[in-house]
XYZ file of C-alpha atoms in Angstrom:
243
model
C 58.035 23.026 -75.200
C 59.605 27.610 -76.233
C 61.008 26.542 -73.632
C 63.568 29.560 -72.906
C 66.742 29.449 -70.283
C 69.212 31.604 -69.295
C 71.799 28.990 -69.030
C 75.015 31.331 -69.776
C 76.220 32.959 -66.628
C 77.021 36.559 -67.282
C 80.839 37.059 -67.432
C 83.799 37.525 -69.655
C 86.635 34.732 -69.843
C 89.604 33.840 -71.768
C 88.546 30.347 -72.876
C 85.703 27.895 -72.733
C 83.271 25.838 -75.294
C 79.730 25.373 -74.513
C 76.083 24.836 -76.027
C 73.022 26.111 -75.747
C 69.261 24.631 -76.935
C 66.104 26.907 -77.292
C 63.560 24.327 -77.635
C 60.894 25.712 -79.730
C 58.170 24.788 -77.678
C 58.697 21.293 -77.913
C 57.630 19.776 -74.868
C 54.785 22.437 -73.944
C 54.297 26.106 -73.368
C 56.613 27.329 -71.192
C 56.215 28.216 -67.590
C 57.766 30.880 -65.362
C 58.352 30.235 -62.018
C 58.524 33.068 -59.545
C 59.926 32.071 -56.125
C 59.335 33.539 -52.649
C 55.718 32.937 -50.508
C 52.158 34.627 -52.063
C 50.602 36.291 -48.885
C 47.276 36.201 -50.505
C 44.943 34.986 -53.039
C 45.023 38.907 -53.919
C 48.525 38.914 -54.553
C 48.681 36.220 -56.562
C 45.988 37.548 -58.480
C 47.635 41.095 -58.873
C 50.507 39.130 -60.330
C 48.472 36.999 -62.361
C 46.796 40.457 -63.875
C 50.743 41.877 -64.555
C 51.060 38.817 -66.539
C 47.922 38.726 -68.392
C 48.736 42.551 -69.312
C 52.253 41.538 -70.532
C 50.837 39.174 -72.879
C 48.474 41.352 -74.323
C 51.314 44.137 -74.529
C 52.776 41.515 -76.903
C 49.846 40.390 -79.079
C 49.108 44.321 -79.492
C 52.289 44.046 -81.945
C 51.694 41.194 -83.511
C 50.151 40.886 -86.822
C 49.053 37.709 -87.250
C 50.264 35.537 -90.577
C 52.057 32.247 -90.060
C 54.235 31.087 -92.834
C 54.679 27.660 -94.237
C 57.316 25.444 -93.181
C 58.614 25.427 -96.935
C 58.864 29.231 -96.432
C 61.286 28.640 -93.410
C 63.382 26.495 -95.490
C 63.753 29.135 -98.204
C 64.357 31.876 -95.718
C 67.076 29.566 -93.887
C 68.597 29.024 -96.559
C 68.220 31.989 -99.211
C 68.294 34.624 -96.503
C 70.632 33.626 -94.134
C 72.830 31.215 -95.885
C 72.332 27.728 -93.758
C 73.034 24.626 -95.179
C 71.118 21.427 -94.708
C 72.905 18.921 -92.652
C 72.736 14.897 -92.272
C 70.946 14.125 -88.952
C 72.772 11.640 -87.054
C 70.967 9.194 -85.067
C 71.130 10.924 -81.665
C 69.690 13.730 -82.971
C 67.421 12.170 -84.837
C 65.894 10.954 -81.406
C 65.429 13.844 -79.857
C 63.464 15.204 -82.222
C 61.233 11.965 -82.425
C 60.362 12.362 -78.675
C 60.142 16.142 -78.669
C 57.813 16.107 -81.726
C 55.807 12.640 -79.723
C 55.524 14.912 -76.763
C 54.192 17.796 -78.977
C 52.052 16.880 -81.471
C 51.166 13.474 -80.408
C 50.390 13.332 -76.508
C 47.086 10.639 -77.251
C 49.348 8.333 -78.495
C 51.922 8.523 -75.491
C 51.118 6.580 -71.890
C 49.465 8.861 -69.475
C 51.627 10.751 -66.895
C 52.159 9.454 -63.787
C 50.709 10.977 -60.742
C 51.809 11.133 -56.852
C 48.300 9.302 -55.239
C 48.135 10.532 -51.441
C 50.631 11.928 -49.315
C 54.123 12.591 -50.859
C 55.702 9.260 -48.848
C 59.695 8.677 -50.185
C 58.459 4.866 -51.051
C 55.673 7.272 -53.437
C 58.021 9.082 -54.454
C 60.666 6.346 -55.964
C 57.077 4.784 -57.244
C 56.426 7.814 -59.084
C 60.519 8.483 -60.429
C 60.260 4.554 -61.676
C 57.032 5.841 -63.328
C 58.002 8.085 -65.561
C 61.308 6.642 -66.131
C 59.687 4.053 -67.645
C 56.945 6.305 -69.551
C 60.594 8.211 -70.855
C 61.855 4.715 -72.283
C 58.401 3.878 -74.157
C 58.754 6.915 -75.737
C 62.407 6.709 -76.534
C 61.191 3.282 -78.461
C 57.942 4.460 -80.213
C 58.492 3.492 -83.805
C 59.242 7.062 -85.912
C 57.836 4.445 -88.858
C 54.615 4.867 -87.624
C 54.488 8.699 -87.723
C 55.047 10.591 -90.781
C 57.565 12.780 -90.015
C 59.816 15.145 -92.507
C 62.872 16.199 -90.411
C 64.966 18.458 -91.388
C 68.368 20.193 -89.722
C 69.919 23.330 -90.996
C 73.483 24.928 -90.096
C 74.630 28.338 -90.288
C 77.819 30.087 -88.510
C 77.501 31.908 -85.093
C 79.521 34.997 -85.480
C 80.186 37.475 -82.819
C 82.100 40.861 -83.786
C 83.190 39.621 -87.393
C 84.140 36.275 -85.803
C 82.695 32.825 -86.622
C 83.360 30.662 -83.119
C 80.475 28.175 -83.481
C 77.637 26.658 -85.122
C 73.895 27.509 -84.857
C 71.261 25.048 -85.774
C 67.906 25.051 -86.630
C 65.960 21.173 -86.497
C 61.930 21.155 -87.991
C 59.793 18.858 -89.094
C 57.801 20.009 -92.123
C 53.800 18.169 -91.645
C 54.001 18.989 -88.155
C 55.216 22.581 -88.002
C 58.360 21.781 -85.005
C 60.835 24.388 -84.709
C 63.976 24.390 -82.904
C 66.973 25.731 -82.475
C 70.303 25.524 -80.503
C 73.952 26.855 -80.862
C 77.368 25.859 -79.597
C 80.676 27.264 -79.994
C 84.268 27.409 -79.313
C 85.983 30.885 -78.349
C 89.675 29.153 -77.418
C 91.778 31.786 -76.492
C 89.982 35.098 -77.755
C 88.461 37.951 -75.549
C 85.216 37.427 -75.391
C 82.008 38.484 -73.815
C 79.608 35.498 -73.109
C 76.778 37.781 -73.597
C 78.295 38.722 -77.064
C 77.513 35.102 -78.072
C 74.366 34.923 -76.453
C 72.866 37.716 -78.050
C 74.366 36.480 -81.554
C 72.411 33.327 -80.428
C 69.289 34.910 -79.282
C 68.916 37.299 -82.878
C 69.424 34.477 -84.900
C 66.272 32.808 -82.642
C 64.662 35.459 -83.119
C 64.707 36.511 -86.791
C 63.500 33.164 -87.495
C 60.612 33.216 -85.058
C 59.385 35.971 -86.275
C 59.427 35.198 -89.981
C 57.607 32.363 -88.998
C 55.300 34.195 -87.070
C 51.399 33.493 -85.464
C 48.095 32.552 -87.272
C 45.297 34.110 -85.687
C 44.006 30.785 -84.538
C 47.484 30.435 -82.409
C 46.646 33.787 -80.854
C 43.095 32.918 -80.033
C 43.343 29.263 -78.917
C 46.660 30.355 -77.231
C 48.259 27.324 -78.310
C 51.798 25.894 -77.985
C 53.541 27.830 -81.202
C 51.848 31.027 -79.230
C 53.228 30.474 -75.884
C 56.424 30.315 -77.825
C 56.719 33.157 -79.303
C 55.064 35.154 -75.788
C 57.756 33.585 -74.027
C 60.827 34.572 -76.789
C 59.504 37.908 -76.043
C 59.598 38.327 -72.928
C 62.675 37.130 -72.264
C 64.083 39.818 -75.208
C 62.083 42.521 -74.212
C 64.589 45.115 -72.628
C 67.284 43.756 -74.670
C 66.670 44.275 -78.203
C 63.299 43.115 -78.471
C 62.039 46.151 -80.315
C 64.658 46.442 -82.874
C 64.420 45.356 -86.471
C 65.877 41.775 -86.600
């Protein structure tokens, strides 16, 4: 799941700590929600064509060329000075079930379904469900995959500042990219924007070296939705500048 959020409210304030995670697509493609009522089958299909034409906006600038894994190490490290880090355990598990969830769905139990009318007694059937199907994830032995994890850590700076930590978590055989941030600003000045954006081009830069085979453009698969969905949510920002 590039799964992308907007999780930073837009103001400025004297003091605060906080995270944010941009999964790189590592429970699925991600999906936009747009709320209000569709009148019509037309309108939904006028929207429907906006979004296709978006999308091929996008793939009109990409050229396609998908570097290894090995690559992004080199670049992480050589290019923009990270430094591999121990994965605790917590960590560790996260990545297990986002890569499971990825890479591995014909392994995992089915997902449970709502069978009839939407009853509250379905409902809590359905919550217990997947609660469960969450758990035999959680437990499913990483011995039996063959997984290479890796995390990398670099500085977040904003304006000449270093106030947090960006990180970068992949798994080499699989090709699971992800990346998160969280900082510190104490007492300073400081725009929350400021640190998103130092966030978002870090997210960036590395997407894009990574890039898009040709077969992730045509099959639109997960890495693909990924990257469409990184940028969009740049575009009008600073999408079109050199990262």
């Amino acid at each position: 799941m590039f799964r992308i959020r907007d999780m930073m409210r837009r103001r400025t304030v004297k003091k605060g700590a906080g995270s944010i995670s941009m999964i790189g697509g590592a429970d699925g493609p991600t999906s936009v929600f747009v709320a209000g009522k569709v009148k019509s089958k037309k309108n939904a299909d006028k929207k429907s064509q906006e979004q296709e034409r978006r999308i091929q906006e996008i793939i009109g600038t990409i050229v396609p060329g998908k570097r290894s894994m090995e690559e992004v190490c080199e670049y992480l490290i050589s290019d923009l000075g990270a430094e591999e880090s121990e994965i605790d355990r917590g960590r560790r598990e996260c990545m297990k079930f986002n890569i499971l969830c990825r890479y591995f769905p014909e392994i995992l139990p089915s997902m449970p379904e709502i069978k009839g009318r939407h009853t509250q007694a379905r409902a809590d059937k359905w919550a217990e469900e997947c609660r469960i199907r969450h758990e035999e994830i959680q437990n499913y032995p990483e011995e039996s995959l063959d997984l290479d994890m890796h995390l990398f850590e670099l500085p977040l700076v904003v304006k000449g500042e270093r106030i947090g930590c960006f990180y970068v978590e992949l798994e080499r055989n699989t090709g699971y990219l992800s990346c998160s941030w969280n900082y510190d600003i104490g007492d300073r000045k400081m725009d929350q924007r400021d640190i998103k954006e130092a966030g978002d081009r870090l997210m960036a830069g590395i997407m894009r070296f990574r890039g898009l085979a040709q077969e992730d453009i045509d099959n639109r698969t997960q890495e693909f939705w990924c990257y469409i969905s990184m940028e969009q949510y740049l575009s009008g920002r600073f999408a079109q500048e050199e990262i």
